[in-house]
Structure formats: structure tokens, C-alpha cells
CSV table of C-alpha atoms in Angstrom, one decimal:
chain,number,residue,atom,x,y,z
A,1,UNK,CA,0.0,0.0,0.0
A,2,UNK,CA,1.1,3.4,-1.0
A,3,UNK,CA,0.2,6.5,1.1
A,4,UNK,CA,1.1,10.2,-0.3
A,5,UNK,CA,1.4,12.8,1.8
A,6,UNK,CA,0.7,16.6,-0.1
A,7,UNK,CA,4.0,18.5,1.0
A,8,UNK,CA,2.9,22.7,1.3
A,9,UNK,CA,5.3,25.4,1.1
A,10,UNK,CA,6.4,26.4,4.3
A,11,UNK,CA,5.1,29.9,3.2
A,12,UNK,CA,1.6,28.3,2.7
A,13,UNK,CA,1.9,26.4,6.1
A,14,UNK,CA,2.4,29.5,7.9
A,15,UNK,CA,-0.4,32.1,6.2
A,16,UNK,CA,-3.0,29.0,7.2
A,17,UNK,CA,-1.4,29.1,10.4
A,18,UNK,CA,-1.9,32.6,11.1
A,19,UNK,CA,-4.7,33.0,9.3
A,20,UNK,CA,-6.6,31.0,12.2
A,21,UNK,CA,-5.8,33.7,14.7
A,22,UNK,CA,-6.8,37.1,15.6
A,23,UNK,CA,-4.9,40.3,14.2
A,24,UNK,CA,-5.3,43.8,14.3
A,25,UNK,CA,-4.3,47.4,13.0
A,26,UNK,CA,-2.9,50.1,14.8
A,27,UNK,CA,-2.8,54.0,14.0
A,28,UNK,CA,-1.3,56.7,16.3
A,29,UNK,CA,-3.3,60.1,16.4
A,30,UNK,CA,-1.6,62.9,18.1
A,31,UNK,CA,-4.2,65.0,20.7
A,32,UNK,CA,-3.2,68.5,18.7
A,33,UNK,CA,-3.1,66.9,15.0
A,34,UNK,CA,-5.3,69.7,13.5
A,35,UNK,CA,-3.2,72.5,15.1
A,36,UNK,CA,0.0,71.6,15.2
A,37,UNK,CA,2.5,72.8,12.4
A,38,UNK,CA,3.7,70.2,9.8
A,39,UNK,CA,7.0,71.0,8.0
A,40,UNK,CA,9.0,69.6,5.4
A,41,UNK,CA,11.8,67.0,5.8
A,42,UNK,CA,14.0,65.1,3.5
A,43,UNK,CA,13.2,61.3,3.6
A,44,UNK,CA,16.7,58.8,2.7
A,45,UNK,CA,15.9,58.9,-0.6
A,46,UNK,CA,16.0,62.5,-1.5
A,47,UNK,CA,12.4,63.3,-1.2
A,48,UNK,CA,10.4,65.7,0.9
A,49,UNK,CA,7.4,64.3,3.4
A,50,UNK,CA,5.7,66.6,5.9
A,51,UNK,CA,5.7,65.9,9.8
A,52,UNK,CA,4.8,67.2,12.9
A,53,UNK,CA,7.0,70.0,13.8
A,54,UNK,CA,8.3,70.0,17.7
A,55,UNK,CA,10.6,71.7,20.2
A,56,UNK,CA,12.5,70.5,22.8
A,57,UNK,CA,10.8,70.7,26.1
A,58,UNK,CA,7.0,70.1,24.1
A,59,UNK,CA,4.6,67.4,25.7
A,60,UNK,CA,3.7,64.4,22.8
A,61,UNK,CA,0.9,63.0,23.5
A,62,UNK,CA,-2.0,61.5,22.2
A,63,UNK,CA,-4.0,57.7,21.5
A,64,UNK,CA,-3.5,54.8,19.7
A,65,UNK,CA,-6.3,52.8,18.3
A,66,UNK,CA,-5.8,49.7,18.1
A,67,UNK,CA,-8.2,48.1,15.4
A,68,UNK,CA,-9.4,44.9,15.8
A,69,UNK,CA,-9.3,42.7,11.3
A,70,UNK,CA,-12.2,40.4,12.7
A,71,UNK,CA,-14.7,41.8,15.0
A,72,UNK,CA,-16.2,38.9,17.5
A,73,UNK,CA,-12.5,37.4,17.8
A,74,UNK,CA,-10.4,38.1,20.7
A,75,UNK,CA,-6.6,39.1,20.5
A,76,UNK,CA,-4.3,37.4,22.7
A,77,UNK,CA,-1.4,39.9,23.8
A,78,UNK,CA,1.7,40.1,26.1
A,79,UNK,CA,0.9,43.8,27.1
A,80,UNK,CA,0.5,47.0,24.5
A,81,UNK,CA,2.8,50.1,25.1
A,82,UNK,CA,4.1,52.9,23.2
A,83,UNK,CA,7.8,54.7,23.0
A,84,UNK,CA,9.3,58.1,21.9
A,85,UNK,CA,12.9,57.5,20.5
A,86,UNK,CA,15.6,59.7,19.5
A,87,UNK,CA,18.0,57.5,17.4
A,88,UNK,CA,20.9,58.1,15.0
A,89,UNK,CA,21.9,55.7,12.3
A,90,UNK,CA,24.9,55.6,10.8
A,91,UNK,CA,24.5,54.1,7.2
A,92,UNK,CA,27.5,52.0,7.1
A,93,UNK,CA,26.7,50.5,10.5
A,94,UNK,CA,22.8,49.4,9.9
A,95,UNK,CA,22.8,47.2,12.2
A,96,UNK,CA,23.1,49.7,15.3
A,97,UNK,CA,20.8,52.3,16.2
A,98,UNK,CA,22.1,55.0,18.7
A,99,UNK,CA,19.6,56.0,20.7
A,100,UNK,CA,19.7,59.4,23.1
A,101,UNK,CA,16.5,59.4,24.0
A,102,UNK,CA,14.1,56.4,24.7
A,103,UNK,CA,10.8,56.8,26.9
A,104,UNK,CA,7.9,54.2,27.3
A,105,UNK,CA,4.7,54.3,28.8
A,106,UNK,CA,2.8,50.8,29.1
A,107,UNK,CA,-0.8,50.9,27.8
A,108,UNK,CA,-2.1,47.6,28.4
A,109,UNK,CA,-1.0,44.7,30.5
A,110,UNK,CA,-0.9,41.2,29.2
A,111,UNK,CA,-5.0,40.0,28.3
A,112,UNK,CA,-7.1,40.1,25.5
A,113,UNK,CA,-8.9,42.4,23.5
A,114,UNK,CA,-12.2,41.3,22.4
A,115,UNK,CA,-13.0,44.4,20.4
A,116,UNK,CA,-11.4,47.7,19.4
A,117,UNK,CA,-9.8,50.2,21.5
A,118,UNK,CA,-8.3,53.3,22.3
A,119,UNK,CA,-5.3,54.1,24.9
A,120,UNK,CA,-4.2,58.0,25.4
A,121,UNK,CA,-1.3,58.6,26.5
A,122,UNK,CA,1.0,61.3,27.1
A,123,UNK,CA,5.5,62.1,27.3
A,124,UNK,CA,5.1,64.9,29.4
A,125,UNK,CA,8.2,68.1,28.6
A,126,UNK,CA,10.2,65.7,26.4
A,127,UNK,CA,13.9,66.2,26.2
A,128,UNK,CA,14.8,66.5,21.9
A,129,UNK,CA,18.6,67.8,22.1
A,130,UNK,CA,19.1,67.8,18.7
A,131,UNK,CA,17.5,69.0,15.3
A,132,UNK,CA,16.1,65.9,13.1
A,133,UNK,CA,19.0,65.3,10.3
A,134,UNK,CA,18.5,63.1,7.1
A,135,UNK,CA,22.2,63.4,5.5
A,136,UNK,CA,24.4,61.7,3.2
A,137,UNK,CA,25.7,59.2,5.8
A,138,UNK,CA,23.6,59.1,8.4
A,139,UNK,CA,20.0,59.9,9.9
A,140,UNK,CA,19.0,61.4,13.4
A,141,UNK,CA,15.2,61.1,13.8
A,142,UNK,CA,12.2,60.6,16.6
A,143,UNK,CA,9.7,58.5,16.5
A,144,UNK,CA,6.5,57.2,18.4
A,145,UNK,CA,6.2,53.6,18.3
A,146,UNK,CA,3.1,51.4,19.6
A,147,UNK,CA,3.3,47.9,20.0
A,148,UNK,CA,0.7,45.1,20.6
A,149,UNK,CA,3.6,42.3,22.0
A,150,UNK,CA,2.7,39.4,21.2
A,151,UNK,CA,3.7,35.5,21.4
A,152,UNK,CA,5.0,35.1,17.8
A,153,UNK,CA,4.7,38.1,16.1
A,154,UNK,CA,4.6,41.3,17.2
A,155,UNK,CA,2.4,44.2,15.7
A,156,UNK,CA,3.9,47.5,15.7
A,157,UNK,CA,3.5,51.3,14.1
A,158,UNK,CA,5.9,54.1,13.8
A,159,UNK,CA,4.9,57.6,13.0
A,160,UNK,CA,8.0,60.3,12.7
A,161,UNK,CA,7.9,63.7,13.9
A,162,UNK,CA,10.7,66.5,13.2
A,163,UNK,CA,12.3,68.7,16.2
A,164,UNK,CA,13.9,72.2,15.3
A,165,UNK,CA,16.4,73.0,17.4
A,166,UNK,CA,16.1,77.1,18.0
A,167,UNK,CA,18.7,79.4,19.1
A,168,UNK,CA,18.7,83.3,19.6
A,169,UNK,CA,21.2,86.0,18.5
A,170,UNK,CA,24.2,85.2,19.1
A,171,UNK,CA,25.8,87.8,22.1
A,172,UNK,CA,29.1,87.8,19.9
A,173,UNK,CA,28.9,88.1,15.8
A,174,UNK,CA,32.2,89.4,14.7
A,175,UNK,CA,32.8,90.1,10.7
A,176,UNK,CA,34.9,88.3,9.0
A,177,UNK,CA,37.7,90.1,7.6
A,178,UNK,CA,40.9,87.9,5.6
A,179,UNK,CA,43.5,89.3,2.9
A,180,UNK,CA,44.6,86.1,0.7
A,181,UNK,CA,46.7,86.2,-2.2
A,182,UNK,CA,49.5,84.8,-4.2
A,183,UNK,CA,53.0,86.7,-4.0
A,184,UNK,CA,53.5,89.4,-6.7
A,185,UNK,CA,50.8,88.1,-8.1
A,186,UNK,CA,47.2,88.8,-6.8
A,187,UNK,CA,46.7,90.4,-3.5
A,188,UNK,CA,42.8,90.5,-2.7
A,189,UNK,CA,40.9,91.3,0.2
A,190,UNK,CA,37.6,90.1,1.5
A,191,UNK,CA,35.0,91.2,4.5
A,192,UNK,CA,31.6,89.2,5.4
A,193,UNK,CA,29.8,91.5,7.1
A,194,UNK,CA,29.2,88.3,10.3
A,195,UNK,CA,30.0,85.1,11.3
A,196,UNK,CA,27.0,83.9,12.3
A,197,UNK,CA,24.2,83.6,9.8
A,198,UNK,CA,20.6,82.5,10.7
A,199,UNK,CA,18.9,80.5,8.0
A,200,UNK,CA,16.8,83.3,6.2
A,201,UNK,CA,19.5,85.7,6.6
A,202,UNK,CA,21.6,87.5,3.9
A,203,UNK,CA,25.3,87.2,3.7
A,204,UNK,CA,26.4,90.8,2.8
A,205,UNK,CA,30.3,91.3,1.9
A,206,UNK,CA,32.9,92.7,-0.1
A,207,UNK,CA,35.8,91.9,-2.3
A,208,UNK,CA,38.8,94.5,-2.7
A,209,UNK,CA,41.4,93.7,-5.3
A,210,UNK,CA,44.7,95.4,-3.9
A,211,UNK,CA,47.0,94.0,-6.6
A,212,UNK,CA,45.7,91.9,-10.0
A,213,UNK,CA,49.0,90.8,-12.1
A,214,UNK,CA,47.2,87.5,-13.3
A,215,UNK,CA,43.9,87.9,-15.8
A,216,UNK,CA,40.8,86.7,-13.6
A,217,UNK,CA,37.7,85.6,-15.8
A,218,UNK,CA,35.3,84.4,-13.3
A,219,UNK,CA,34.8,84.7,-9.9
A,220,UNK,CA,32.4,83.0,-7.5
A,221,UNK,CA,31.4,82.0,-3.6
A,222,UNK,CA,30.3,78.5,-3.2
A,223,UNK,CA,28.5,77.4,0.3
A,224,UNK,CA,29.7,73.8,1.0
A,225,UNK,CA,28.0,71.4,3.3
A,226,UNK,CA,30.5,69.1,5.0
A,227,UNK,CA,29.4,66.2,6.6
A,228,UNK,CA,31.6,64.2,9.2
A,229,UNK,CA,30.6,61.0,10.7
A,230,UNK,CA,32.7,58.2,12.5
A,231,UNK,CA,35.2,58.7,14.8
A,232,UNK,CA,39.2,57.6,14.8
A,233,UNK,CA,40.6,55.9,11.8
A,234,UNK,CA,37.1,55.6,10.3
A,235,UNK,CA,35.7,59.2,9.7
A,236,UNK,CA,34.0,59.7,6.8
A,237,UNK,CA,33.7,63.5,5.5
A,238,UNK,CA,31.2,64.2,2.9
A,239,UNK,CA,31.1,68.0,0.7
A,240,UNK,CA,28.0,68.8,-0.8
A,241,UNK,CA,28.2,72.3,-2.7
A,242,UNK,CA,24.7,73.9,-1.8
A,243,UNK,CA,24.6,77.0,-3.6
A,244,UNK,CA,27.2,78.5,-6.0
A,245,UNK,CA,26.7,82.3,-6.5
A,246,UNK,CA,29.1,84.3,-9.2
A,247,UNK,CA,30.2,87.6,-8.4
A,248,UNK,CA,32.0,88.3,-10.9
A,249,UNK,CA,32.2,87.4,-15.1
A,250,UNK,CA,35.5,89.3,-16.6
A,251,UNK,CA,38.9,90.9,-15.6
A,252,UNK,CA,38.6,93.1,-12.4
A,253,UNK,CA,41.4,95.7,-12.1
A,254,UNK,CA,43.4,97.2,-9.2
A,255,UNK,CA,41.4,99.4,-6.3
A,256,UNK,CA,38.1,97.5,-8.0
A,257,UNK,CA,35.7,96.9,-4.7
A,258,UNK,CA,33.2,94.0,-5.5
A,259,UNK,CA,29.9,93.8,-3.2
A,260,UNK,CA,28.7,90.4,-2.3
A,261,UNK,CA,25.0,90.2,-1.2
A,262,UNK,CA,23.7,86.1,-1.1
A,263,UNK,CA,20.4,85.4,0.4
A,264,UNK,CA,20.1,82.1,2.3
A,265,UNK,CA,16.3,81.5,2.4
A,266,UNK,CA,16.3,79.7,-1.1
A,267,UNK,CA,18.6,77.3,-0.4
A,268,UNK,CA,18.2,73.7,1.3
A,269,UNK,CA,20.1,74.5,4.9
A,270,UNK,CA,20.2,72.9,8.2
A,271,UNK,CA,21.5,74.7,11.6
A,272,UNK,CA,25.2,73.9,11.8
A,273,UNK,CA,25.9,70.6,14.3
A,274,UNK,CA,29.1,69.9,16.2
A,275,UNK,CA,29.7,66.7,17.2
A,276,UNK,CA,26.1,65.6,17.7
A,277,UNK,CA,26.6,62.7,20.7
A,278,UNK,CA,29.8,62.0,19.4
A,279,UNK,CA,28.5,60.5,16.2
A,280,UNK,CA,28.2,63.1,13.4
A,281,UNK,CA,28.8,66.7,12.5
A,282,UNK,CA,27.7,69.2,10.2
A,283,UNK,CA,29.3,72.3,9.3
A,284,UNK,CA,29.6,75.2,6.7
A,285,UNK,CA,32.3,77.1,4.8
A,286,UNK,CA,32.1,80.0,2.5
A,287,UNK,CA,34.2,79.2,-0.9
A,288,UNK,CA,35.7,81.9,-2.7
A,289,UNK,CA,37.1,80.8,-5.9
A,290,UNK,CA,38.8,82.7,-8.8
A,291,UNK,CA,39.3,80.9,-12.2
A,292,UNK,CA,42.0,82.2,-14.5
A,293,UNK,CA,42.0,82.6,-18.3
A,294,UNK,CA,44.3,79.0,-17.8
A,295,UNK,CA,41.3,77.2,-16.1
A,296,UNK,CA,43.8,77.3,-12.6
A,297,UNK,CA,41.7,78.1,-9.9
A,298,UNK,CA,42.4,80.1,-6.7
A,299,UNK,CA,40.2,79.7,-3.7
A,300,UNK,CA,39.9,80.6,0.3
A,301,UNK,CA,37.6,78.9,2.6
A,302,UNK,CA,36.4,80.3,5.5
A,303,UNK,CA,33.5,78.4,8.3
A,304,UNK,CA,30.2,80.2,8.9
A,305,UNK,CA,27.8,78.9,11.7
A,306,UNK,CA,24.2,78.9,10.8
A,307,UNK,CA,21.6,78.8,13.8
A,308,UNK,CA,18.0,78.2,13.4
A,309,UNK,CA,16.1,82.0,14.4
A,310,UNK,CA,13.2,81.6,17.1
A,311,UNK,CA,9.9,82.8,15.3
A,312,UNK,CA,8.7,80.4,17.6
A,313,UNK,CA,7.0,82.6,20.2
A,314,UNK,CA,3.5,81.4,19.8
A,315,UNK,CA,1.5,81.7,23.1
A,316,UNK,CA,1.2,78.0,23.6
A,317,UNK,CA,4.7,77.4,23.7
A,318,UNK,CA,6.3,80.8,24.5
A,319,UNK,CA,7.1,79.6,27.7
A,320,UNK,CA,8.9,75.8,26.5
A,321,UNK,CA,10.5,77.5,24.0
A,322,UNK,CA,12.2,80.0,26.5
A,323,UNK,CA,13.1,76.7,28.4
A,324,UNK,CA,14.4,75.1,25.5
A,325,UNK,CA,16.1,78.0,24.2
A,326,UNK,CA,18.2,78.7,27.2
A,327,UNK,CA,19.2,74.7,27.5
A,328,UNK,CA,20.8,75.6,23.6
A,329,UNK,CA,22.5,78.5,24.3
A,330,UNK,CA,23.3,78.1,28.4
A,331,UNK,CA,22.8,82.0,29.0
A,332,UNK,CA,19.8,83.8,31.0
A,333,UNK,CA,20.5,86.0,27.9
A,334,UNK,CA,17.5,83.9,25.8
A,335,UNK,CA,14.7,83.9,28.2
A,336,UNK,CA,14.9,87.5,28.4
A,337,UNK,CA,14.8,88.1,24.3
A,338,UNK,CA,12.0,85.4,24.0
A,339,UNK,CA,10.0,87.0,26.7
A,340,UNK,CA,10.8,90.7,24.8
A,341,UNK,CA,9.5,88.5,21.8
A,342,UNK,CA,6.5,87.5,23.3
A,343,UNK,CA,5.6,90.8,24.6
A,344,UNK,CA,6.0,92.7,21.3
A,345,UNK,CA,3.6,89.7,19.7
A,346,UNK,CA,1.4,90.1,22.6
A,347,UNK,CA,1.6,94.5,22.0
């Protein structure tokens, strides 16, 4: 006697097998969703999503439903809870996630659910240190994420927010002032009128040629992006030219003075990061470069620091954004110019 035995896919085995049991869906809702300012942010592959904007010091909170796929069945769990995170990933190191801030509130102890539900809950004056980053080589973002824990398979959902870090004006903002120049040659001098730039600000300057012996046909300032992450023997630094802005298109001659005005709001700029948790930095230099009729060019770099301005001072928030304000810049100095702030609004 013969007896066959059918042989499934173990993909077909375990469908059936789950298919038997209960399963659910769950959606975070945040308790000020139809107030609460969404920005733009660039995703990992280049595009632009909006999110929830926060500060540091902001309460999250809100409810997740949790949505029961069959009605009537009940859904076996090992407890339901939900977590804000603050992580950085490094791209060539997938596997870790850094996390600097990680929070979690339990909604539900282990049970069942035997029909749908809804859990508030609530991170009261979160800590968010840093500005949200999505860069060439790494990522800093926050999350919320709920889980319903379960036995073999856990069902989760992650919704992203974006935190601005904001700063105010900064007590010292010297000009920058350099004289570069190759001997007998060219002797040029150039003035930015600060070296501290919010990002909507204008970067107003000027270029004074002292001595020209070499024919100059083009002249132009570049704002480069670099990007450091890694630490030791395995730092990785990535330029990324964000804007290039030409001053100049011909031969300038001695005594010539050449203004420079270069207007940040259109470009795509982030607050400048120093060593954010000892994983990644972000900074910004000012490229002058001068191309001679031979194609040889001449250039001068010089750092700028950009810093995130405080429109911020809605009433809701005035007061968290002092808080937060003061914990970036460490001086009584910001509490007083966003309370000034907040009185002018309020005048």
C-alpha cells in the first residue's frame, strides 16, 4: 500500500497558520493633529514628506487605536505600550541604532482584547537635544512607536515627527575680515559683514582687489556642506556644494571693490551641528574661488555657523520655548529676548 502525503510550502503552512488567529491594525493620532504645524523634511531617498514640527521641552501625547481585522474574535497579547525615540543611524553601521532618548509608557497589561480600543497617552516636557537630520551618511530622527507584543509576532507602528532646534542672536557676531593672495601676483581682500548667519538671513560682503597681475575671468562664492561621521581611523567626511553664486564674469582691475550680497532662504540649509553625541557633525564654509583665463583656480575657505532664528513665540509654547532656548544657548540671555519677543507679539 502506498500512502502520499501533499508536501505545502512552508510559506503556505504559515499564512493558514496565522490566518486562524486574531490580528489587528494600529494608527497613532496625536491629541493636537489639526493644530500643530507640519514641516518639510527630507526622507533617505531624497524626497520631501511633511511631519509634525516640535521643540524640545513640548509634551507628545495622544491615542493609539488599536483596530481589531475580525470583529467577534479576541486578540491574545503580552501587554500593549508605546515609546518616543531619539535615534541616530549611521548608514554604514545598519545594524546599530544610537539612541539618546528612549521613553515608554505601558498601555495595556498582558489579556485580550475582544473588540477595538483606544489608549491615550502622554511624554510629558520631552527632552529633543538635537535637530532631526537626514544626511548623506547618516540619519537622526524621533519617533513614536506602539506595539501590541505578542507570542510570535509582534504588531507594531511608527509615525516620525521632526524637532527644530532654535537658538537666539548670538551675544558675539564678529565680521569676517581675511586678505589672501598669491606673492607678486594677486593680492585681494575680502569682508563678510558676520560670522554667524541664521537660515533666512543675507550674507552681505565685499571683495577688494589690492593687486591683480594674473587675468581673472570668473569669480564666485560657493557654500559647501560638510558632513563628518565616524570617529578615529574611520571618519568619513562628505562635501556637498549647496549653492554656487558668481560675483563676478570678466577681468577686475586694481582698487576695484566688489559687493557680495547672497540670500540664504532659497537654499536647502540645516542649523550647523558639532559633534552631535559624538557621532556626526555638520558644518559650513564659504568658498571663494577665482578661475584664471588658464582654467587654474584660486580659492579661500572660510567656516560660517548657521543657527535656526526663534519665530517660535506662539503663546502655547512661549514659555517651553524659553526653556528650551536657554538649555541651547546656556545663558539667561535667551529667556529674556524670547520673553521681549513674546511681549512685542502680545503689543
Amino acid at each position: 500500500d502506498y500512502i502520499y502525503l501533499t508536501v505545502l510550502p512552508i510559506s503556505d503552512v504559515t499564512m493558514s497558520f496565522f490566518s486562524f488567529g486574531q490580528s489587528a491594525e494600529i494608527d497613532v493620532v496625536l491629541s493636537d493633529a489639526e493644530t500643530r504645524k507640519k514641516v518639510e523634511h527630507k526622507t533617505e531617498d531624497g524626497k520631501k514628506d511633511k511631519y509634525f514640527l516640535f521643540y524640545d521641552g513640548e509634551t507628545v501625547s495622544g491615542k493609539v487605536n488599536v483596530t481589531l481585522k475580525n470583529p467577534g474574535k479576541r486578540l491574545e497579547h503580552q501587554g500593549i505600550k508605546i515609546e518616543f525615540v531619539g535615534q541616530i543611524e549611521l548608514y554604514y553601521d545598519r545594524g546599530n541604532h544610537h539612541e539618546f532618548v528612549s521613553l515608554v509608557k505601558d498601555l495595556a497589561r498582558p489579556g485580550e482584547i475582544t473588540q477595538s480600543q483606544t489608549f491615550d497617552f502622554e511624554f510629558t516636557h520631552v527632552e529633543k537635544p538635537y535637530e532631526s537630520y537626514t544626511g548623506q551618511n547618516v540619519k537622526l530622527r524621533y519617533f513614536l512607536r506602539a506595539t501590541v507584543i505578542r507570542r510570535l509576532n509582534d504588531i507594531a507602528k511608527e509615525m516620525d515627527i521632526v524637532v527644530h532646534t532654535l537658538s537666539t542672536y548670538p551675544e558675539l557676531n564678529s565680521s569676517i575680515k581675511m586678505e589672501v593672495g598669491i606673492e607678486d601676483c594677486l593680492h585681494i581682500e575680502f569682508e563678510y559683514n558676520k560670522s554667524k548667519y541664521h537660515l533666512k538671513d543675507v550674507i552681505v560682503g565685499k571683495i577688494y582687489f589690492l593687486l591683480v597681475r594674473i587675468k581673472i575671468k570668473h569669480m564666485e562664492i560657493d557654500i559647501i556642506k560638510r558632513e563628518t561621521t565616524g570617529t578615529g581611523p574611520s571618519v568619513y567626511h562628505e562635501n556637498d556644494t549647496i549653492a554656487k553664486y558668481e560675483i563676478m564674469d570678466g577681468a577686475p582691475v586694481r582698487g576695484e571693490s566688489i559687493p557680495i550680497r547672497l540670500f540664504l532662504a532659497g537654499y536647502d540649509l540645516t542649523p550647523t551641528m558639532r559633534d552631535i553625541n559624538k557621532k556626526f557633525s555638520v558644518r559650513y564654509y564659504l568658498n571663494l574661488v577665482l578661475i584664471d583665463e588658464e582654467e587654474r583656480r584660486y580659492f579661500k575657505q572660510q567656516e560660517i555657523t548657521l543657527w535656526r532664528k526663534g519665530d517660535v513665540v506662539r503663546k502655547s509654547m512661549s514659555h517651553q520655548a524659553a526653556i528650551a532656548s536657554q538649555r541651547f544657548e546656556g545663558s539667561a540671555a535667551s529667556e529674556s529676548a524670547l520673553e521681549q519677543a513674546a511681549n512685542e507679539e502680545s503689543g
